Short mmCIF file of C-alpha atoms in Angstrom, two decimals:
data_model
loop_
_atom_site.label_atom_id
_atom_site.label_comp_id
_atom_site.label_asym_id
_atom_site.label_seq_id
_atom_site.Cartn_x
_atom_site.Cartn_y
_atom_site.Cartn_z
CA UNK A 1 124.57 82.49 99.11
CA UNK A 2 128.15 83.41 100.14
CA UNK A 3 128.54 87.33 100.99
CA UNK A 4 131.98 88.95 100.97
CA UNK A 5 132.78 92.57 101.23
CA UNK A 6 135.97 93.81 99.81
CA UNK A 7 136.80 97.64 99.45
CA UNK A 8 133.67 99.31 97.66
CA UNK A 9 132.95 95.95 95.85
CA UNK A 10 130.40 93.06 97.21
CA UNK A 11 130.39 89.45 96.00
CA UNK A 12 127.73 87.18 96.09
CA UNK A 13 128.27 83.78 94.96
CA UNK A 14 125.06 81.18 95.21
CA UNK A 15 126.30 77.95 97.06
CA UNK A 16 124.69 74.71 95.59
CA UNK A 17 126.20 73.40 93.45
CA UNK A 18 125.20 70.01 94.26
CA UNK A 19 121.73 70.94 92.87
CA UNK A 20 122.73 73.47 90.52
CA UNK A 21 122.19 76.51 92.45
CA UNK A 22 118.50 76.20 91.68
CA UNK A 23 116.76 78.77 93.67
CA UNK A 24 115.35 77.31 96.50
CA UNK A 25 113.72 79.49 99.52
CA UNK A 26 116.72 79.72 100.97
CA UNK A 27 118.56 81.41 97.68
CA UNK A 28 115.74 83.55 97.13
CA UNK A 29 115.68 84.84 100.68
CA UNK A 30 119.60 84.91 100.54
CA UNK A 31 118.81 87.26 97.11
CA UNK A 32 116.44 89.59 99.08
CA UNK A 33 119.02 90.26 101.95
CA UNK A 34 121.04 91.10 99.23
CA UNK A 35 119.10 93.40 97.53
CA UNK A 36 118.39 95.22 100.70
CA UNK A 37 121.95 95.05 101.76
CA UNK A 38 123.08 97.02 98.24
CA UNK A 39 120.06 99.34 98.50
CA UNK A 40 120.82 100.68 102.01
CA UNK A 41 125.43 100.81 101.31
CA UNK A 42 126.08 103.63 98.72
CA UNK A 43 129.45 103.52 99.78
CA UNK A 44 129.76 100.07 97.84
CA UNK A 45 130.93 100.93 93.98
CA UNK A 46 130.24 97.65 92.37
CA UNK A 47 127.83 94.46 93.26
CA UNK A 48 129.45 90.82 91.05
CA UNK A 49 127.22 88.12 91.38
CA UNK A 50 128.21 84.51 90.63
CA UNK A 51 127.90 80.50 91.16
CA UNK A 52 129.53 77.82 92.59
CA UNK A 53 130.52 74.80 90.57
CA UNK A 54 129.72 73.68 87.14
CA UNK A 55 126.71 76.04 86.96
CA UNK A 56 125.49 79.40 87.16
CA UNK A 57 121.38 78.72 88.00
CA UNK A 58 119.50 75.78 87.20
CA UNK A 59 116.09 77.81 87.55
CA UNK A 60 113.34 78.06 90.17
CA UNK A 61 113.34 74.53 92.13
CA UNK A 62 110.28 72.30 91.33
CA UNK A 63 110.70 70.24 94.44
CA UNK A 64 108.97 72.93 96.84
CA UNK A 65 106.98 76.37 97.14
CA UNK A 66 110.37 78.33 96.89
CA UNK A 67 108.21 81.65 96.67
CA UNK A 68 107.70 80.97 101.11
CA UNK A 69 111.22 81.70 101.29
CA UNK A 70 110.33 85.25 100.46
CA UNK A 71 107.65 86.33 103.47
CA UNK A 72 108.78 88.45 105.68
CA UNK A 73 110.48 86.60 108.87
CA UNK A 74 108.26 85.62 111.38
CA UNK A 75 105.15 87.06 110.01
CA UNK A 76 103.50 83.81 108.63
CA UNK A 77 100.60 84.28 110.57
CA UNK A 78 100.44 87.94 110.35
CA UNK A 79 100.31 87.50 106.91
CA UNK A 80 97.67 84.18 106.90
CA UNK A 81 95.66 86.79 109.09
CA UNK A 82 95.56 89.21 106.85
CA UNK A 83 94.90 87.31 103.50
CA UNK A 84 92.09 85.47 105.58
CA UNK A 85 90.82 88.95 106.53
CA UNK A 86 90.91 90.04 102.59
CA UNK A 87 89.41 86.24 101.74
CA UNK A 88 86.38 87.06 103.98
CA UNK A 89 85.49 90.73 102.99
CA UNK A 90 85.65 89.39 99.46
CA UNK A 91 89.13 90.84 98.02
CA UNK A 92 90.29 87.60 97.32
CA UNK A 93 89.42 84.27 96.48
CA UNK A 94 91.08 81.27 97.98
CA UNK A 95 92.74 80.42 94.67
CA UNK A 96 94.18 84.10 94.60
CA UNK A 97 95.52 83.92 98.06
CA UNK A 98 97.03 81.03 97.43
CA UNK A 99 99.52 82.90 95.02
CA UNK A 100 100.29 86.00 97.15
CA UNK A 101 103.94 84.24 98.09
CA UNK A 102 104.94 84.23 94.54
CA UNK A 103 103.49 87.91 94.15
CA UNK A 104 107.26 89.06 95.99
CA UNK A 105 108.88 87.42 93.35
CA UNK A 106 108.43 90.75 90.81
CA UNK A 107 109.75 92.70 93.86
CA UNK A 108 112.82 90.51 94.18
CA UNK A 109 113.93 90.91 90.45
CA UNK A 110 113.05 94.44 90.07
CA UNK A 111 114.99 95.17 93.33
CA UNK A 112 117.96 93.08 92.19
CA UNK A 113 117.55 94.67 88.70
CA UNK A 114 117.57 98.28 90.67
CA UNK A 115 120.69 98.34 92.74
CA UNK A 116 122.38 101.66 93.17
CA UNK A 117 125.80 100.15 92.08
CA UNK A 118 127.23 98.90 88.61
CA UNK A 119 126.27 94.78 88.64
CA UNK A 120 128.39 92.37 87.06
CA UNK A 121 127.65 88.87 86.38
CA UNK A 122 129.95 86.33 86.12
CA UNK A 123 128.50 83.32 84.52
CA UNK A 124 130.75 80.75 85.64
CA UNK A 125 128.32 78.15 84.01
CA UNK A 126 125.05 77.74 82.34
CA UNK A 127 121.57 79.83 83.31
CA UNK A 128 118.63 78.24 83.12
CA UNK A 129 114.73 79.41 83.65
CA UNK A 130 114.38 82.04 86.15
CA UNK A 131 118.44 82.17 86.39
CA UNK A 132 118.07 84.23 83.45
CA UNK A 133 117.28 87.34 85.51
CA UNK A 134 120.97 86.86 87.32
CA UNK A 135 122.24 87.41 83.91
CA UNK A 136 119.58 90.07 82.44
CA UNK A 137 119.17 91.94 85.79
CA UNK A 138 123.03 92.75 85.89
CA UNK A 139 124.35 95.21 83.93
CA UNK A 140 127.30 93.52 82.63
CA UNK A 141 127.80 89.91 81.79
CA UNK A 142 131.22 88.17 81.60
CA UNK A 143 130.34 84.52 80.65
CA UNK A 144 132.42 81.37 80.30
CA UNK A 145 133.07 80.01 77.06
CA UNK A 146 131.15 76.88 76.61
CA UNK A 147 128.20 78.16 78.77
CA UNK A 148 124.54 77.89 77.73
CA UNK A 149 121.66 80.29 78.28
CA UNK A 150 117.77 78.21 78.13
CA UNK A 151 114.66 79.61 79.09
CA UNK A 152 113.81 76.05 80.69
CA UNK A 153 110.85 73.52 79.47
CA UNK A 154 108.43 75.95 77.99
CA UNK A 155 106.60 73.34 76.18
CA UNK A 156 105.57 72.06 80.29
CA UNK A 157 104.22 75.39 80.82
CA UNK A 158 107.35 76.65 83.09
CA UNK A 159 107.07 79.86 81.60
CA UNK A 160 110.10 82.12 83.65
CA UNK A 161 107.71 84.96 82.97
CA UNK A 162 108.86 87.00 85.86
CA UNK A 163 112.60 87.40 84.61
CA UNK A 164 110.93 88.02 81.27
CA UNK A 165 111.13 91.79 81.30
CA UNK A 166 114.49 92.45 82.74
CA UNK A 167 115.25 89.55 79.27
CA UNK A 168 113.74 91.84 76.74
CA UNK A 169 115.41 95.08 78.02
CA UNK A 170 118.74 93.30 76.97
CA UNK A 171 117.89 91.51 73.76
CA UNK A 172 114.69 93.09 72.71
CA UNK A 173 111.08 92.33 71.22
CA UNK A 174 111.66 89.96 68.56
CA UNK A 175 115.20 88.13 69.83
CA UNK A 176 112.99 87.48 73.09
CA UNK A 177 110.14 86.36 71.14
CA UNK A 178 112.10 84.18 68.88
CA UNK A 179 114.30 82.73 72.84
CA UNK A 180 110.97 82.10 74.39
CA UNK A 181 109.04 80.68 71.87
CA UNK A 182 111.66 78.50 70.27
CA UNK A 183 113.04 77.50 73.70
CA UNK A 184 116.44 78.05 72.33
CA UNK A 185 119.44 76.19 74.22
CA UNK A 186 121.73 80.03 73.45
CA UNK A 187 125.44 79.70 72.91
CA UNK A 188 127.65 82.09 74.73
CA UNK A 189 128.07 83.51 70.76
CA UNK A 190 124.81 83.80 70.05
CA UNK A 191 123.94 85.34 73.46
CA UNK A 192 126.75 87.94 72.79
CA UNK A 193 125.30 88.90 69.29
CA UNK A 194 121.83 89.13 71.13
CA UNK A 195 123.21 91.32 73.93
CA UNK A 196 122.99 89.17 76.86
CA UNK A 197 126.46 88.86 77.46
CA UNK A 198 129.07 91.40 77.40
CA UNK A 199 132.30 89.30 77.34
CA UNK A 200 133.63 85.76 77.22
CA UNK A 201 136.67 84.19 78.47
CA UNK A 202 138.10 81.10 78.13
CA UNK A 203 138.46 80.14 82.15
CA UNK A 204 137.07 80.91 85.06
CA UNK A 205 140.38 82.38 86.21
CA UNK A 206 140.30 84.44 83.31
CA UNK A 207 136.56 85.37 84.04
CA UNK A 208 137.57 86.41 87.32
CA UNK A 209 140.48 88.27 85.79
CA UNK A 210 138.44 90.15 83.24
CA UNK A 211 136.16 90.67 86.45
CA UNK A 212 139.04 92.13 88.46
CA UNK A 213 139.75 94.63 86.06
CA UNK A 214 136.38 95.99 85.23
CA UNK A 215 136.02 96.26 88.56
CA UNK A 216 139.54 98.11 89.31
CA UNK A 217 137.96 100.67 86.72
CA UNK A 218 135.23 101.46 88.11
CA UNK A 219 136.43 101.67 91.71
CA UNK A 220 138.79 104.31 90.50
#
C-alpha cells in the first residue's frame, strides 16, 4: 500500500494490481499501519483511499492465511505461548485457536471504519468480497462509471461477513439482505440508489478531480 502525505490530507492507494489488489497479509498489515497512523495524526483533515490499476479490491486472497499478516510483529511465539497456555487450562479448543488470527480482522475494519478524519473512497475499479468494507467503511464514495460492486461467491460459502456491518450501515436491512443473498454483481447506478456510492464520474482523472475538490472543501 502506497502512503503519501500532502497538507492535512493522506492517500493510500493498494499496490497490486497484478492480482487485483486482493488483500493479502501484506495489504492487511499495510491497512493496520494505516489505521494506526490516522488514529494517532489529528492534524490530518481528510484520509482518500484508492487502487492501482483496473481494480479497486478483488477480496480476501484464497491462496494463503492472509489473517497472519495481522499479529503483532515479532510476537508469533508470544502469541503461540499464550493460546497454548489458554488451550491447556481449557479456554480454548484447538479448533478455536486455530481462528484467533482472523479474530483481528473485526478490529481492522472497525478501526478503518473509525478514523478521526472524513474518508473518501475512490473506486477506481470494481470491489469485490471483503473489498466491500474499503467502500462501506469510508464515508464518501466517488466511483468510476462502469465499476461493479459483488459480494464474491456466496454460493462457495465465502461469506465477507466481517465487512457485513459497516455494508448495512450504508444500504440497510433489506437492500443488504436482498446484495447478500442474491449475490448481486451491483452497477455503479444501482449502488448509488442503494447508498453505497456517493458520486460517479466518467474517468479516473475526473474521479480524482471530483476528489480534489471535496477535499479542497473540507481542508478549508
Amino acid at each position: 500500500v502506497k502512503c503519501e502525505l500532502g497538507g492535512s490530507i493522506a492517500y493510500f492507494t493498494l499496490n497490486r494490481p497484478e492480482d487485483g489488489n486482493k488483500l493479502t497479509a501484506g495489504i492487511l498489515a499495510a491497512l493496520a499501519d494505516a489505521a494506526v497512523l490516522l488514529h494517532g495524526r489529528p492534524d490530518l483533515r481528510v484520509a482518500v483511499f484508492s487502487g492501482e490499476g483496473a481494480l479497486l479490491c478483488g477480496g480476501g486472497d484464497l491462496s494463503g492465511d492472509a489473517c497472519v499478516g495481522l499479529m503483532p510483529q515479532g510476537g508469533a511465539e508470544s502469541c503461540a505461548a499464550l493460546i497454548t497456555n489458554a488451550v491447556e487450562t481449557g479456554s480454548l479448543s484447538w479448533e478455536q485457536a486455530a481462528d484467533v488470527p482472523k479474530l483481528l480482522l473485526p478490529r481492522l475494519w472497525r478501526a478503518l471504519a473509525s478514523v478521526p478524519q472524513f474518508s473518501i473512497c475512490l473506486a477506481n475499479g470494481s470491489a469485490m468480497g471483503e473489498g466491500l468494507g474499503l467502500v462501506a467503511c469510508c464515508d464518501y464514495t466517488v466511483a468510476l462509471e462502469g465499476s461493479f460492486f459483488s459480494p464474491g461467491d456466496i454460493t462457495q460459502g465465502l461469506v465477507p461477513a466481517v465487512v457485513m456491518p459497516y455494508i448495512l450501515a450504508k444500504m440497510g436491512t433489506g437492500a443488504t439482505k436482498r446484495l447478500f443473498c442474491t449475490c448481486e454483481n451491483m452497477t455503479v447506478q444501482r449502488a448509488i440508489t442503494q447508498g453505497l456510492v456517493d458520486e460517479v464520474a466518467p474517468s479516473l482523472e475526473e474521479a480524482r478531480k471530483l476528489v480534489a475538490s471535496l477535499c479542497e472543501r473540507l481542508t478549508e
